[in-house]
mmCIF file of C-alpha atoms and ligand atoms in Angstrom:
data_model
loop_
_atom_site.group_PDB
_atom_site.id
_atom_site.type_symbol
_atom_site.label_atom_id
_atom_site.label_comp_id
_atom_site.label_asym_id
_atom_site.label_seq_id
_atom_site.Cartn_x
_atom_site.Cartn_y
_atom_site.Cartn_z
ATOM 1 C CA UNK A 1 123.939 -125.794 -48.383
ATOM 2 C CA UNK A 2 126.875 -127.578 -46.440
ATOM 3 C CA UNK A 3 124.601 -128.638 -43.728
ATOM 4 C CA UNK A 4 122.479 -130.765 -45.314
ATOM 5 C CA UNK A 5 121.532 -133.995 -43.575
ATOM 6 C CA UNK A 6 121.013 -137.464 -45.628
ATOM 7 C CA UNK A 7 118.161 -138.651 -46.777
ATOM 8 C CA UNK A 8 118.472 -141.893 -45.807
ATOM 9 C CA UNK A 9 115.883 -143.349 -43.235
ATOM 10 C CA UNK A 10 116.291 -145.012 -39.918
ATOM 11 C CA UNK A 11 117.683 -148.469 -40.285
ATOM 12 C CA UNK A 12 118.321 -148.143 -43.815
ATOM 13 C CA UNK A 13 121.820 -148.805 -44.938
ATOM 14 C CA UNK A 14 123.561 -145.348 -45.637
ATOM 15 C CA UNK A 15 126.315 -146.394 -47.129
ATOM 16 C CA UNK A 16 124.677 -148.095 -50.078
ATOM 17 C CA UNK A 17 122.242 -146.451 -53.298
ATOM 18 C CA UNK A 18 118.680 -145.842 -51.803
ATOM 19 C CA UNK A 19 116.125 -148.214 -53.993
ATOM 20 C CA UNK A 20 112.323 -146.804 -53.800
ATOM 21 C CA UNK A 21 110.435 -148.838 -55.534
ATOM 22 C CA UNK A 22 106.589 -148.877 -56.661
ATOM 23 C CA UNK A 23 103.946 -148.159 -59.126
ATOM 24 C CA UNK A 24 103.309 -145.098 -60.991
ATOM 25 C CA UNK A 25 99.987 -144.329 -59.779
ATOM 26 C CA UNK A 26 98.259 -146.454 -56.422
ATOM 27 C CA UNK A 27 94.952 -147.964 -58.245
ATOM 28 C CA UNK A 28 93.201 -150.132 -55.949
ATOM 29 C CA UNK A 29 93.547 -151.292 -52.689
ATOM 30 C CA UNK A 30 94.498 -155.214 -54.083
ATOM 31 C CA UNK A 31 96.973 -153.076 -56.510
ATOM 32 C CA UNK A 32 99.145 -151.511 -53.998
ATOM 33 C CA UNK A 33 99.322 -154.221 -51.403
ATOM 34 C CA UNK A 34 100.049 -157.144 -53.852
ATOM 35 C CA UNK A 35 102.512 -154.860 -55.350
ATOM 36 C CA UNK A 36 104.004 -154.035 -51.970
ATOM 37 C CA UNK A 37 104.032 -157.382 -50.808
ATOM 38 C CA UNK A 38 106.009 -158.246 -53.837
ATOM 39 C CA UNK A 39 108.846 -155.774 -53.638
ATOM 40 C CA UNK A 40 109.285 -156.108 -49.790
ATOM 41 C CA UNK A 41 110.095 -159.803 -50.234
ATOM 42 C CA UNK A 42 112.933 -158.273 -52.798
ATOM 43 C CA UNK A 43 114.296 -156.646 -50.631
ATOM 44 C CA UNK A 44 112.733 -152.810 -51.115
ATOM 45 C CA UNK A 45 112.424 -150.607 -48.250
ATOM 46 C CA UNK A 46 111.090 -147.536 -49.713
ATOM 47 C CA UNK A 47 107.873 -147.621 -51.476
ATOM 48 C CA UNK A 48 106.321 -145.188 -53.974
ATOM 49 C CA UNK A 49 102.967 -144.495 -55.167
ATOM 50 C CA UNK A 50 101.489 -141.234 -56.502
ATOM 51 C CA UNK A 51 97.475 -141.055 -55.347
ATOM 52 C CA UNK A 52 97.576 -137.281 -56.961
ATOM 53 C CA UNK A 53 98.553 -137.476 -60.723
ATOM 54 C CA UNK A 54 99.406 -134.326 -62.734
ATOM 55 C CA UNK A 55 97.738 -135.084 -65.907
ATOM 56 C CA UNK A 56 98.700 -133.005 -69.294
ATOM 57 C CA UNK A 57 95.303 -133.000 -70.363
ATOM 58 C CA UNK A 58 92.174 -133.656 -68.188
ATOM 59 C CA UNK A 59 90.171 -136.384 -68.329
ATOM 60 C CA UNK A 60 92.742 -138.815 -67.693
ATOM 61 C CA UNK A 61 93.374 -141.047 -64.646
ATOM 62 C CA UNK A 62 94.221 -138.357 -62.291
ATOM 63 C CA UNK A 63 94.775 -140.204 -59.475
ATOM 64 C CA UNK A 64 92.644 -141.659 -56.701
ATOM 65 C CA UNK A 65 93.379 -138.782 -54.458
ATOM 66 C CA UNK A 66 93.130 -139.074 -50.210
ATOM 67 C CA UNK A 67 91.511 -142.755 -49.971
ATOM 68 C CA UNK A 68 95.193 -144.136 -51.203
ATOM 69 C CA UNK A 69 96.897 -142.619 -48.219
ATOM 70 C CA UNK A 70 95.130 -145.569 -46.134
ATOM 71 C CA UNK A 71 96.143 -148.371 -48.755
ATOM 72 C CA UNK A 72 99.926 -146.812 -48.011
ATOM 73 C CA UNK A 73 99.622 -146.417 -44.515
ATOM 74 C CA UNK A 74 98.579 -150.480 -44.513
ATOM 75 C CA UNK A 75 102.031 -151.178 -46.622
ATOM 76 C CA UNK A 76 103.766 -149.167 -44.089
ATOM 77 C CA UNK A 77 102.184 -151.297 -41.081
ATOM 78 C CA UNK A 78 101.844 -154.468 -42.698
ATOM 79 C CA UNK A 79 104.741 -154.768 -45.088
ATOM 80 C CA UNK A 80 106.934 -152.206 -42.014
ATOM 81 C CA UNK A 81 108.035 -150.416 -45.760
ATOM 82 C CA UNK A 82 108.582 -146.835 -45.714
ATOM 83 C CA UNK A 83 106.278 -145.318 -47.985
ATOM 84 C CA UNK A 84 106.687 -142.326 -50.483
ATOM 85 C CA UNK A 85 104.412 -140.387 -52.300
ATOM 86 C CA UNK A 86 104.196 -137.107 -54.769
ATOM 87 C CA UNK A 87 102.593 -133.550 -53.102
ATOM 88 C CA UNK A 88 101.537 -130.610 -54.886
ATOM 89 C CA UNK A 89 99.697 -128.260 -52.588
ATOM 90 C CA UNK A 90 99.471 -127.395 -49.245
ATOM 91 C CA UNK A 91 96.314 -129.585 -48.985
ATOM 92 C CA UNK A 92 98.354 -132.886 -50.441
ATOM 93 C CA UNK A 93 101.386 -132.258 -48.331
ATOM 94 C CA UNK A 94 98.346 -131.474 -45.443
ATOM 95 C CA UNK A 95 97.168 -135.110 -45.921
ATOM 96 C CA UNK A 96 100.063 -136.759 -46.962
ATOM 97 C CA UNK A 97 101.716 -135.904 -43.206
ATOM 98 C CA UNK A 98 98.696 -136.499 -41.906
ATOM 99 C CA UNK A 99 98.697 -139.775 -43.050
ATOM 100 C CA UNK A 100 102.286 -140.719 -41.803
ATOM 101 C CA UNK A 101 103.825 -140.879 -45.409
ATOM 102 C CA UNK A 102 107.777 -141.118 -44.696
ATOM 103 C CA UNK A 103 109.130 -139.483 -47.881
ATOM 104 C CA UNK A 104 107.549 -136.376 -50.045
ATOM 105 C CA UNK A 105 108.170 -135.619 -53.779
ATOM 106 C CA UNK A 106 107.984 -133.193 -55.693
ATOM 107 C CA UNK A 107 106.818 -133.644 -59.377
ATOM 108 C CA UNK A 108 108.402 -132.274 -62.439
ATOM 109 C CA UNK A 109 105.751 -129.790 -63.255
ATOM 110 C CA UNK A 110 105.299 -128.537 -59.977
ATOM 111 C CA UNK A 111 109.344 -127.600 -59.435
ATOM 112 C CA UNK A 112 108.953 -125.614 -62.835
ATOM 113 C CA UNK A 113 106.717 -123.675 -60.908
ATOM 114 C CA UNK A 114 108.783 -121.469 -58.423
ATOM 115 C CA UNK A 115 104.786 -119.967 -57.103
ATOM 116 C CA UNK A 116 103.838 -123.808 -56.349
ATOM 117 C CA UNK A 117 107.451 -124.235 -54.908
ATOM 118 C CA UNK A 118 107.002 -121.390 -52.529
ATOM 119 C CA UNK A 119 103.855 -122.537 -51.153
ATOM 120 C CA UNK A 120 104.984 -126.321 -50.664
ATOM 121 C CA UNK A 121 108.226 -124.552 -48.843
ATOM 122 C CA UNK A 122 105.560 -122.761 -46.592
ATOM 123 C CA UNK A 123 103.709 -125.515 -45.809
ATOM 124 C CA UNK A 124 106.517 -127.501 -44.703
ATOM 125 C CA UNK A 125 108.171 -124.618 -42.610
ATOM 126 C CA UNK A 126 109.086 -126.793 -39.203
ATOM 127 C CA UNK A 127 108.630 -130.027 -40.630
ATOM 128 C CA UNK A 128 111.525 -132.714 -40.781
ATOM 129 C CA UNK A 129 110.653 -135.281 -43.376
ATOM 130 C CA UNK A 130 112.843 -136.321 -46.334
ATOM 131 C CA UNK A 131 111.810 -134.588 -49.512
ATOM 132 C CA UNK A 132 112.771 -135.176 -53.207
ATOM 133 C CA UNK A 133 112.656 -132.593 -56.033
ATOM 134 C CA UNK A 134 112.247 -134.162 -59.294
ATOM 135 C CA UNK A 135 114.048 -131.732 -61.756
ATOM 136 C CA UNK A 136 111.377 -129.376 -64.022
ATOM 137 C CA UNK A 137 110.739 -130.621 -67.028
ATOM 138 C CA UNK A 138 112.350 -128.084 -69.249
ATOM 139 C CA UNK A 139 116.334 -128.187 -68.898
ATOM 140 C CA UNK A 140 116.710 -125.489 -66.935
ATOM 141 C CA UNK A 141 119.651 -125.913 -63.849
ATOM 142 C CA UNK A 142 118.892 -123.179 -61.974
ATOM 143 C CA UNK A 143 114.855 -123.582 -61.949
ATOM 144 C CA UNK A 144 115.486 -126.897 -60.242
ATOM 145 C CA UNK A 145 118.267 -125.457 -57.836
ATOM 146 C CA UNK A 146 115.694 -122.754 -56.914
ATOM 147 C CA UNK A 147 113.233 -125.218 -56.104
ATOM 148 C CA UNK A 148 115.442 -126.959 -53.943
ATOM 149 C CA UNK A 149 116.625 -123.471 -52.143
ATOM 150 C CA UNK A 150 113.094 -122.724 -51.320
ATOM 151 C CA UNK A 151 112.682 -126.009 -49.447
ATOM 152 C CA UNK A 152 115.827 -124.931 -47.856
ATOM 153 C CA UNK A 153 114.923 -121.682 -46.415
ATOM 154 C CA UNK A 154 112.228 -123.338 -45.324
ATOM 155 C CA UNK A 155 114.591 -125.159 -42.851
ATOM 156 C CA UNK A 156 114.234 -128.483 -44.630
ATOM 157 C CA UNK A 157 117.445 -130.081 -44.425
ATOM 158 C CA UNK A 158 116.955 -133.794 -45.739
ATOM 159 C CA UNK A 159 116.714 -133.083 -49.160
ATOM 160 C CA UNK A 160 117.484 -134.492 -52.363
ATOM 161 C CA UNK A 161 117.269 -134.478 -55.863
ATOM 162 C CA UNK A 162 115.747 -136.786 -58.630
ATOM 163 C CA UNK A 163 117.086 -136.637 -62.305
ATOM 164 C CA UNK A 164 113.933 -137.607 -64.209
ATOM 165 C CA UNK A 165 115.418 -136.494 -68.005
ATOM 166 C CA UNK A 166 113.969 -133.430 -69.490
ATOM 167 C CA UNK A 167 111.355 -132.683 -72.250
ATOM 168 C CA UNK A 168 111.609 -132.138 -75.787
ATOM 169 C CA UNK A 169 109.437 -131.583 -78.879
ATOM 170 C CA UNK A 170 111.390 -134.124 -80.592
ATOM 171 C CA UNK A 171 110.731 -137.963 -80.663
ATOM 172 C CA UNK A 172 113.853 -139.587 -79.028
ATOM 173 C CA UNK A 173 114.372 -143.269 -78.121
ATOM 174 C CA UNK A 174 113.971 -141.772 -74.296
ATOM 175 C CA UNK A 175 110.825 -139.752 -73.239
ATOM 176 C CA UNK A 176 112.598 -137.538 -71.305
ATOM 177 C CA UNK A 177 116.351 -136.626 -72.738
ATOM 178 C CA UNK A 178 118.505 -137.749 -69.829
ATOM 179 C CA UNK A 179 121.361 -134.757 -70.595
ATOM 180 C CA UNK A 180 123.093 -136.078 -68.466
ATOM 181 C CA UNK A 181 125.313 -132.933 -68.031
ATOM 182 C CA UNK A 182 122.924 -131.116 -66.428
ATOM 183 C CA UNK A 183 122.705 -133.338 -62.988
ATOM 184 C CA UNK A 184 126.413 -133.632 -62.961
ATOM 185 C CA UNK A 185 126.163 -129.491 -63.067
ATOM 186 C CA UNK A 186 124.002 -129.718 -60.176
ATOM 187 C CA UNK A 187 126.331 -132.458 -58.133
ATOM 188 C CA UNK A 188 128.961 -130.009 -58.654
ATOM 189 C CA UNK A 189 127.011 -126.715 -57.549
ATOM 190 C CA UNK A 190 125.685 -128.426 -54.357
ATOM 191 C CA UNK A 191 128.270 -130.959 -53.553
ATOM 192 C CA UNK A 192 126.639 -132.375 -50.190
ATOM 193 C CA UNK A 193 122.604 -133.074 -52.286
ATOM 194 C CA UNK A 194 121.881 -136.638 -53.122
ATOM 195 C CA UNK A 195 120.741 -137.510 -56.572
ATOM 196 C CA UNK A 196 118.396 -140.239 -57.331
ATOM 197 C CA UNK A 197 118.138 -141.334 -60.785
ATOM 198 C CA UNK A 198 114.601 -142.255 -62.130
ATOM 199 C CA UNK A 199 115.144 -144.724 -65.003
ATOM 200 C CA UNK A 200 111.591 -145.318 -65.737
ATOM 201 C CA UNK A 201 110.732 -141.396 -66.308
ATOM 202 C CA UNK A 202 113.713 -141.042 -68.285
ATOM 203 C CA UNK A 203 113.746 -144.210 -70.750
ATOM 204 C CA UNK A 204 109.883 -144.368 -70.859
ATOM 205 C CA UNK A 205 110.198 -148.149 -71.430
ATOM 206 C CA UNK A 206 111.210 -150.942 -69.651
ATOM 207 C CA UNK A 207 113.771 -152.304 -71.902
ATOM 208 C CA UNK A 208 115.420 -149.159 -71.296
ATOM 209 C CA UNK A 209 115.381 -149.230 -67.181
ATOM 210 C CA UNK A 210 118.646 -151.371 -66.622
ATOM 211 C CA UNK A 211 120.907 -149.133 -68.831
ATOM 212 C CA UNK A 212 120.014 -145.819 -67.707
ATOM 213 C CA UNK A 213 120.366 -147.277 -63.700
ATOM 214 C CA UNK A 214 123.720 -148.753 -64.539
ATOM 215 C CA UNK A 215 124.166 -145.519 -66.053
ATOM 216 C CA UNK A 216 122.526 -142.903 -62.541
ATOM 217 C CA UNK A 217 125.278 -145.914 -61.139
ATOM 218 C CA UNK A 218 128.487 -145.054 -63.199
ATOM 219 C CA UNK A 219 127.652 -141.133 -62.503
ATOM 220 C CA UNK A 220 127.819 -142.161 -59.073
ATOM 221 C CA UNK A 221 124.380 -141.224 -58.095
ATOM 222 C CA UNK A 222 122.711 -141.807 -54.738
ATOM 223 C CA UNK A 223 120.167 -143.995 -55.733
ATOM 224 C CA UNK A 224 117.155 -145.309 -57.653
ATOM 225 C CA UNK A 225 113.028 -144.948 -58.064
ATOM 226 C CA UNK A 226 111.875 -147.130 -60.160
ATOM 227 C CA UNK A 227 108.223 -147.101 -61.231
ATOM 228 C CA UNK A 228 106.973 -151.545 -60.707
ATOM 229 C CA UNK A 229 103.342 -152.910 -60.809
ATOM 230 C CA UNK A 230 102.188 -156.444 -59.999
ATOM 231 C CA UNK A 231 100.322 -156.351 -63.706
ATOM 232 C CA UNK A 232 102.377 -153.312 -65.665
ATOM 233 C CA UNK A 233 100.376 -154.166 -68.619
ATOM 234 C CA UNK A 234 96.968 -153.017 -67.155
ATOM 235 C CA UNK A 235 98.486 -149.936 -65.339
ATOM 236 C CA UNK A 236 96.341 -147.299 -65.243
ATOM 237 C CA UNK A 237 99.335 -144.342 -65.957
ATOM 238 C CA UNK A 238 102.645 -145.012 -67.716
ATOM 239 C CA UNK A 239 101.888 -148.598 -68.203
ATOM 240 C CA UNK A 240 104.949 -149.101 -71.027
ATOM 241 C CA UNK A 241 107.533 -148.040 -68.388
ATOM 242 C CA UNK A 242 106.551 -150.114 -65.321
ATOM 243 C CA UNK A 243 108.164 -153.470 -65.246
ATOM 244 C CA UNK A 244 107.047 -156.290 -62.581
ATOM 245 C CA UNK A 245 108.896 -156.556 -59.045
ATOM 246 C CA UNK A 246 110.516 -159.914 -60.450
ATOM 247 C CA UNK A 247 112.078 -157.948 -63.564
ATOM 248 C CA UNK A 248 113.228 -155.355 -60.761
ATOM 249 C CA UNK A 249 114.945 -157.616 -58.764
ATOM 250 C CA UNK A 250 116.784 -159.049 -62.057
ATOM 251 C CA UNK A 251 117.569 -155.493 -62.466
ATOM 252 C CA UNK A 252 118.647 -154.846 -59.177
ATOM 253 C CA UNK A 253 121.115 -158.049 -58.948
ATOM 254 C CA UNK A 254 122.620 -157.167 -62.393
ATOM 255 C CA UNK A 255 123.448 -153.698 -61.382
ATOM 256 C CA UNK A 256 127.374 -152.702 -61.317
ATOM 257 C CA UNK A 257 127.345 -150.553 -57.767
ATOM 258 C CA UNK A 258 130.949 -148.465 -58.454
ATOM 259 C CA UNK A 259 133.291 -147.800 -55.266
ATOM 260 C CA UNK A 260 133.736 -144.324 -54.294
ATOM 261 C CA UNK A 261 137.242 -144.465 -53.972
ATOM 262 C CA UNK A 262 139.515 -147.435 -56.003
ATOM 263 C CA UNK A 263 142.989 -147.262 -56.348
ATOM 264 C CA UNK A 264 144.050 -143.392 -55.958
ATOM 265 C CA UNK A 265 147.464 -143.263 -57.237
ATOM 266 C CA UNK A 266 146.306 -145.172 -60.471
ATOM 267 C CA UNK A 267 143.668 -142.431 -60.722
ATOM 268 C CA UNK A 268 145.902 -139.754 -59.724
ATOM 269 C CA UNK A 269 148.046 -140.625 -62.060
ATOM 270 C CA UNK A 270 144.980 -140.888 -64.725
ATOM 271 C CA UNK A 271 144.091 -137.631 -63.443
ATOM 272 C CA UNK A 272 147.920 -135.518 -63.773
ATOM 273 C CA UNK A 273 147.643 -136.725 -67.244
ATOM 274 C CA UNK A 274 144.617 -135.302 -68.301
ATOM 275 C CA UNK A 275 145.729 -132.145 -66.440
ATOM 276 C CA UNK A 276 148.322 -132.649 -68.622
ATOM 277 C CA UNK A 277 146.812 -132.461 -71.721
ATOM 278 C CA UNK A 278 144.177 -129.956 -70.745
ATOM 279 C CA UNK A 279 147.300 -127.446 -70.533
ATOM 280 C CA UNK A 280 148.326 -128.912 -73.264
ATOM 281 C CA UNK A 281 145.189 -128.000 -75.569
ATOM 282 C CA UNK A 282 144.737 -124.539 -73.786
ATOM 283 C CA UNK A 283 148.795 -123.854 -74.993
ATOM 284 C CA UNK A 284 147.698 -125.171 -78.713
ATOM 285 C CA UNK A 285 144.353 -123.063 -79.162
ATOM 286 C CA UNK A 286 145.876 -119.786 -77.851
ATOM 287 C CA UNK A 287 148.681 -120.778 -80.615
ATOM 288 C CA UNK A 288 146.063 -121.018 -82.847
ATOM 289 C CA UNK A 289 144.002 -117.674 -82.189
ATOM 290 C CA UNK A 290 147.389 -115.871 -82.515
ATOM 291 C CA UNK A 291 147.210 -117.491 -86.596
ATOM 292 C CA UNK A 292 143.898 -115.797 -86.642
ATOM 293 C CA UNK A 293 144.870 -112.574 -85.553
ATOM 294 C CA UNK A 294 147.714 -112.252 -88.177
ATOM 295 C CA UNK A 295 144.911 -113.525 -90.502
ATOM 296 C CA UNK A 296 142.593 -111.085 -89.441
ATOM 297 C CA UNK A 297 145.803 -108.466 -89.634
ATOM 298 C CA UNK A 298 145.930 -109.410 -93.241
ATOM 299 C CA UNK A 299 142.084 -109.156 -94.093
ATOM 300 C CA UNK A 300 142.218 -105.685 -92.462
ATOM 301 C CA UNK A 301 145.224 -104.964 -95.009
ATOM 302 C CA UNK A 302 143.596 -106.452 -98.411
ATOM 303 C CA UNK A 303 140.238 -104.880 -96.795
ATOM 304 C CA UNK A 304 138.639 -108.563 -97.030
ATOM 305 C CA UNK A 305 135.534 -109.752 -95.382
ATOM 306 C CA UNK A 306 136.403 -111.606 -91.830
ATOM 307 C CA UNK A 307 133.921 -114.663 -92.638
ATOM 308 C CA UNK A 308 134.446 -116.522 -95.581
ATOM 309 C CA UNK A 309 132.186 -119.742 -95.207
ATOM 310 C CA UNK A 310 133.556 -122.035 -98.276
ATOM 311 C CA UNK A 311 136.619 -121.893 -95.892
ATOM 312 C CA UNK A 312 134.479 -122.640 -92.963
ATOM 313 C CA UNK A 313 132.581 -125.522 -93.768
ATOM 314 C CA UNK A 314 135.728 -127.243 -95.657
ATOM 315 C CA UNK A 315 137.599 -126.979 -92.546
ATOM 316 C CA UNK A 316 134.354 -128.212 -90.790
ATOM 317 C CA UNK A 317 133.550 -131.293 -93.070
ATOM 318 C CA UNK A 318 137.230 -132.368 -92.690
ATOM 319 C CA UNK A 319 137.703 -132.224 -89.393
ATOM 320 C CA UNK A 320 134.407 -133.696 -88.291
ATOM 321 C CA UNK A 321 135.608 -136.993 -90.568
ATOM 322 C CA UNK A 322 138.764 -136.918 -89.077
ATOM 323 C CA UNK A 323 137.384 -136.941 -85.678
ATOM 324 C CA UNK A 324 135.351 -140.054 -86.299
ATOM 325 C CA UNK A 325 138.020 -141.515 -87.343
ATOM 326 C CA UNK A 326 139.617 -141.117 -83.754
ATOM 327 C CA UNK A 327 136.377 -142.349 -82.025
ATOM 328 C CA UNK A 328 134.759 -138.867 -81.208
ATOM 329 C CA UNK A 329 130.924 -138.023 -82.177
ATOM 330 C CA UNK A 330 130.865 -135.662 -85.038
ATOM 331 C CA UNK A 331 127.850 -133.727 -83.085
ATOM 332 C CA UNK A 332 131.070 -133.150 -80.324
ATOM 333 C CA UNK A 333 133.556 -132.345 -82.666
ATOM 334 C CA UNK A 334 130.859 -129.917 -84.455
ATOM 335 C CA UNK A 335 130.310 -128.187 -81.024
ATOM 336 C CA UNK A 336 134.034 -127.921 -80.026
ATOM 337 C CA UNK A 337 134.878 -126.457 -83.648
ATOM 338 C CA UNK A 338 132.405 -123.665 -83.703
ATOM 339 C CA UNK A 339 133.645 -122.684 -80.298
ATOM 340 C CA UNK A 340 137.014 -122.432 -81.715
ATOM 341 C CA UNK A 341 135.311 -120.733 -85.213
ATOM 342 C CA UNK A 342 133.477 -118.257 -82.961
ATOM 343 C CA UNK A 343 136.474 -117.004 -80.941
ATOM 344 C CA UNK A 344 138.591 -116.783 -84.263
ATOM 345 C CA UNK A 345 135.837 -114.776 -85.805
ATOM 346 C CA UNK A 346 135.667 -112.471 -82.423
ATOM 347 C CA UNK A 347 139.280 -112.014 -82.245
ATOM 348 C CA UNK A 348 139.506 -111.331 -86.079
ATOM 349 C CA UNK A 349 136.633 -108.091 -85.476
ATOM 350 C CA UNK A 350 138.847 -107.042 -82.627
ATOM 351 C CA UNK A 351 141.464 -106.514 -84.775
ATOM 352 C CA UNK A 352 139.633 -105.139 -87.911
ATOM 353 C CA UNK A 353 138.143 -102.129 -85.371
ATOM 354 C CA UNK A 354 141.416 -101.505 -83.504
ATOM 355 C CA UNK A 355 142.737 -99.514 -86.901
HETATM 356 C C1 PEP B 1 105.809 -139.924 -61.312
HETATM 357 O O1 PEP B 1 106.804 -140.085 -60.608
HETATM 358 O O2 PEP B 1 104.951 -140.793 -61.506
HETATM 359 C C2 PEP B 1 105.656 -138.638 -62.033
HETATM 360 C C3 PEP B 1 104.485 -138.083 -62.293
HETATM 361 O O3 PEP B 1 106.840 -138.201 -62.436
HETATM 362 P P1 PEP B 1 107.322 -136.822 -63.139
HETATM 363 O O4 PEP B 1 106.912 -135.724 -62.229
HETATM 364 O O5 PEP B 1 108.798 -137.051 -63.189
HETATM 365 O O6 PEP B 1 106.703 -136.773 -64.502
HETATM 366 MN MN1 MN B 2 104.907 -142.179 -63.578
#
């Protein structure tokens, strides 16, 4: 996908993160305009507003369906703000370009869906708008890289991504587990796709917004939408994570934009070292699987059993202090030494059925 074009829109200022702005769901006529009103005179360009709202049970606000399309198409002539909104169907997407809307998205539980994906990819076959594919809401890479390819085949070619956190069972301080690993996966799989961060989907409350966009910021994300209401309190769909166009401009002017590129030799030189060491701990754990083949050598001579887990979780209680010690989480230090445990333990069974 090395011909993809930005997603930027005309007159918008390329070279700095894309801000969409707006409220979760568009309510009311007075709701959306206020709001709009609001964030234009903060500078906001883009503006966001889902009229169809995928509900996980029914009977909740789902949305005031085709009449908001005319309460954005007045932001978009009044206000001269781009406006953005979620599709699901070939009937919203239908409407939605009917109605002039600049900017698509796609919502998490529709990209999980690679039979919703393929119709939304049909239905936009030939058109040129910019689209956004939220990732799916269950960690799973290449579900959301397949929803983006279908868009692609399509001939779309202004797409881009938004890292929304994923789902989990679990109560966490975030509602959706940012995992953060997972969009820098993606950045590194398609090099040339933007990535907008969505704070407000992720933290799922609003004292959690200006961290995790500092944080979309540091990973050197593309951008930001950010879910803001003139009265977040009464909002009629994720009222706890909406924050008020005034808190999102003291957001916005606290934010730490990074540079793409600051002094190269300095991180060049950052950069050889860490090579550096990499080689260096590549050299010391083949050292340290040869050990555990002579071990295993001696197991197969005393006809011992290969896994002996007193050993084990001695040398994993130890090590997991020490490495807290030095700064390190002992959930990482956990991971990296069962790797290492694991390899020992496959090397050893090579050895015991060589004979
Ligand atoms: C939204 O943007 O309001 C929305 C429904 O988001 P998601 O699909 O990420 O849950
Ligand atoms: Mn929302």
């Amino acid at each position: 996908m090395t011909d993809l074009a930005s997603i930027t829109l005309p007159g918008i200022d390329n070279t700095s993160p894309l801000m969409i702005a707006g409220p979760c769901s568009a309510e009311s006529e007075q709701q959306i305009i206020t709001t709009a009103q609001a964030l234009a005179a903060v500078g906001i360009r883009v503006f966001r507003a889902g009229v169809w709202k995928p509900r996980t049970k029914p009977g909740g606000f789902e949305g005031v369906g085709s009449v908001g399309l005319s309460w954005l198409q007045r932001v978009r002539r009044e206000m001269g703000m781009y406006t953005a909104t979620e599709v699901a169907t070939p009937q919203h997407i239908e409407e939605a370009l009917n109605a002039g809307i600049d900017l698509l998205w796609i919502g998490a539980r529709t990209s999980a869906s690679p039979f919703a994906m393929q119709l939304i990819a049909d239905a936009l076959r030939g058109v040129d708008i910019p689209i956004l594919v939220k990732n799916p809401v269950n960690p799973d890479l290449e579900l959301w890289i397949g929803a983006i390819e279908r868009l692609y085949n399509a001939g779309l070619r202004r797409i881009g991504a938004i890292h929304r956190g994923f789902s989990s069972y679990e109560t966490h301080i975030y509602r959706n587990e940012p995992q953060w690993y997972i969009p820098i996966e993606l950045r590194r799989r398609i090099p040339t796709l933007p990535i907008i961060g969505d704070p407000s989907h992720i933290g799922g409350r609003r004292e959690l917004i200006a961290p995790l966009a500092q944080e979309a910021m540091d990973m050197g994300f593309n951008g930001l939408i950010i879910e803001s209401h003139i009265a977040p309190d009464t909002a009629l769909s994720d009222a706890m994570q909406q924050i008020t166009p005034a808190m999102l401009q003291e957001i916005l002017s606290q934010l730490v934009i990074r540079n793409e590129v600051v002094n190269t030799e300095l991180l060049n030189d950052l950069r050889r070292r860490i090579d550096s060491l990499d080689n260096e701990l590549i050299d010391l754990l083949a050292r340290r699987m040869h050990i555990s083949r002579e071990i295993g050598l001696y197991k197969r001579e005393y006809n011992m059993p290969i896994l002996q887990t007193h050993r084990y979780d001695e040398i994993l209680s130890k090590r997991v202090a020490q490495a807290v010690d030095l700064h390190m989480s002992p959930s990482f230090m956990k991971s990296i030494l069962q790797a290492i445990h694991e390899e020992s333990v496959r090397q050893q069974v090579e050895i015991l059925n060589k004979k």
